[in-house]
């Protein structure tokens, strides 16, 4: 298989966790970081799923050069500003 796509998850609530569970079954995907404003939950998700890094500010996650794609798992009314910023930084959006 070719190289894995390195993914950052923004939002680790119910939907974010479900997406993480599904990505773990995709050989070509690797979650390298998560972000949530709830630091304790972000840290817990990293420990539970073996994800190396967490952030509480999505802008910090987006600065990570090795992240190629971002999965925005936030409430619908928060998608646009995060998505636009990610696109401006050249990230793919899932």
Short mmCIF file of C-alpha atoms in Angstrom, two decimals:
data_model
loop_
_atom_site.label_atom_id
_atom_site.label_comp_id
_atom_site.label_asym_id
_atom_site.label_seq_id
_atom_site.Cartn_x
_atom_site.Cartn_y
_atom_site.Cartn_z
CA UNK A 1 0.00 0.00 0.00
CA UNK A 2 1.16 3.55 -0.64
CA UNK A 3 1.78 5.98 2.19
CA UNK A 4 -0.96 6.68 4.69
CA UNK A 5 -2.93 9.91 4.68
CA UNK A 6 -2.26 11.73 7.94
CA UNK A 7 -5.48 13.05 9.43
CA UNK A 8 -6.37 15.53 12.16
CA UNK A 9 -9.76 15.27 13.86
CA UNK A 10 -11.35 18.51 15.05
CA UNK A 11 -14.01 17.78 17.65
CA UNK A 12 -13.91 14.57 19.71
CA UNK A 13 -17.49 14.40 20.90
CA UNK A 14 -19.78 11.56 19.90
CA UNK A 15 -19.35 12.02 16.14
CA UNK A 16 -15.60 12.55 16.38
CA UNK A 17 -15.18 9.32 18.33
CA UNK A 18 -17.30 7.42 15.81
CA UNK A 19 -15.16 8.73 12.95
CA UNK A 20 -11.98 7.75 14.81
CA UNK A 21 -13.30 4.21 15.29
CA UNK A 22 -13.99 3.97 11.55
CA UNK A 23 -10.62 5.41 10.49
CA UNK A 24 -8.86 2.76 12.57
CA UNK A 25 -10.22 0.20 10.06
CA UNK A 26 -8.92 2.04 6.98
CA UNK A 27 -5.41 0.92 6.07
CA UNK A 28 -4.62 4.13 4.19
CA UNK A 29 -5.56 6.46 7.06
CA UNK A 30 -3.54 7.50 10.10
CA UNK A 31 -4.89 9.86 12.75
CA UNK A 32 -1.95 11.90 14.02
CA UNK A 33 -3.75 14.49 16.16
CA UNK A 34 -7.11 15.53 17.59
CA UNK A 35 -8.46 18.84 18.80
CA UNK A 36 -11.23 19.74 21.21
CA UNK A 37 -11.86 22.72 23.48
CA UNK A 38 -12.31 20.19 26.30
CA UNK A 39 -8.67 19.38 27.01
CA UNK A 40 -9.42 16.47 29.33
CA UNK A 41 -11.59 14.80 26.69
CA UNK A 42 -9.01 15.38 23.95
CA UNK A 43 -6.33 13.82 26.14
CA UNK A 44 -8.59 10.89 27.01
CA UNK A 45 -9.34 10.22 23.33
CA UNK A 46 -5.62 10.21 22.55
CA UNK A 47 -4.96 7.69 25.30
CA UNK A 48 -7.93 5.51 24.37
CA UNK A 49 -7.18 5.37 20.64
CA UNK A 50 -3.39 5.64 20.66
CA UNK A 51 -3.27 9.04 18.95
CA UNK A 52 0.02 10.84 19.55
CA UNK A 53 -1.02 14.50 19.91
CA UNK A 54 -3.93 16.64 21.05
CA UNK A 55 -4.72 20.35 20.86
CA UNK A 56 -7.34 22.66 22.36
CA UNK A 57 -7.04 25.24 19.58
CA UNK A 58 -7.82 24.02 16.07
CA UNK A 59 -5.44 26.61 14.60
CA UNK A 60 -2.53 24.89 16.32
CA UNK A 61 -3.56 21.53 14.84
CA UNK A 62 -3.79 23.10 11.39
CA UNK A 63 -0.22 24.40 11.66
CA UNK A 64 1.05 20.81 11.83
CA UNK A 65 2.69 20.33 8.44
CA UNK A 66 2.36 16.55 8.36
CA UNK A 67 -1.45 16.71 8.58
CA UNK A 68 -2.79 16.37 5.05
CA UNK A 69 -6.50 16.10 5.79
CA UNK A 70 -8.84 17.37 8.48
CA UNK A 71 -12.11 15.79 9.58
CA UNK A 72 -14.33 18.52 11.02
CA UNK A 73 -16.56 16.82 13.59
CA UNK A 74 -18.11 19.92 15.10
CA UNK A 75 -21.67 21.12 15.34
CA UNK A 76 -22.91 22.24 11.91
CA UNK A 77 -22.85 25.95 12.75
CA UNK A 78 -19.10 25.71 13.47
CA UNK A 79 -18.05 23.93 10.25
CA UNK A 80 -17.55 26.96 8.03
CA UNK A 81 -14.88 28.96 9.88
CA UNK A 82 -12.78 25.87 10.64
CA UNK A 83 -13.15 24.51 7.11
CA UNK A 84 -12.23 27.82 5.47
CA UNK A 85 -9.13 28.19 7.64
CA UNK A 86 -8.07 24.60 6.89
CA UNK A 87 -8.58 25.09 3.15
CA UNK A 88 -6.55 28.32 3.24
CA UNK A 89 -3.69 26.28 4.71
CA UNK A 90 -3.92 23.69 1.93
CA UNK A 91 -5.54 20.90 3.95
CA UNK A 92 -8.02 18.46 2.48
CA UNK A 93 -11.38 18.41 4.27
CA UNK A 94 -13.32 15.28 5.12
#
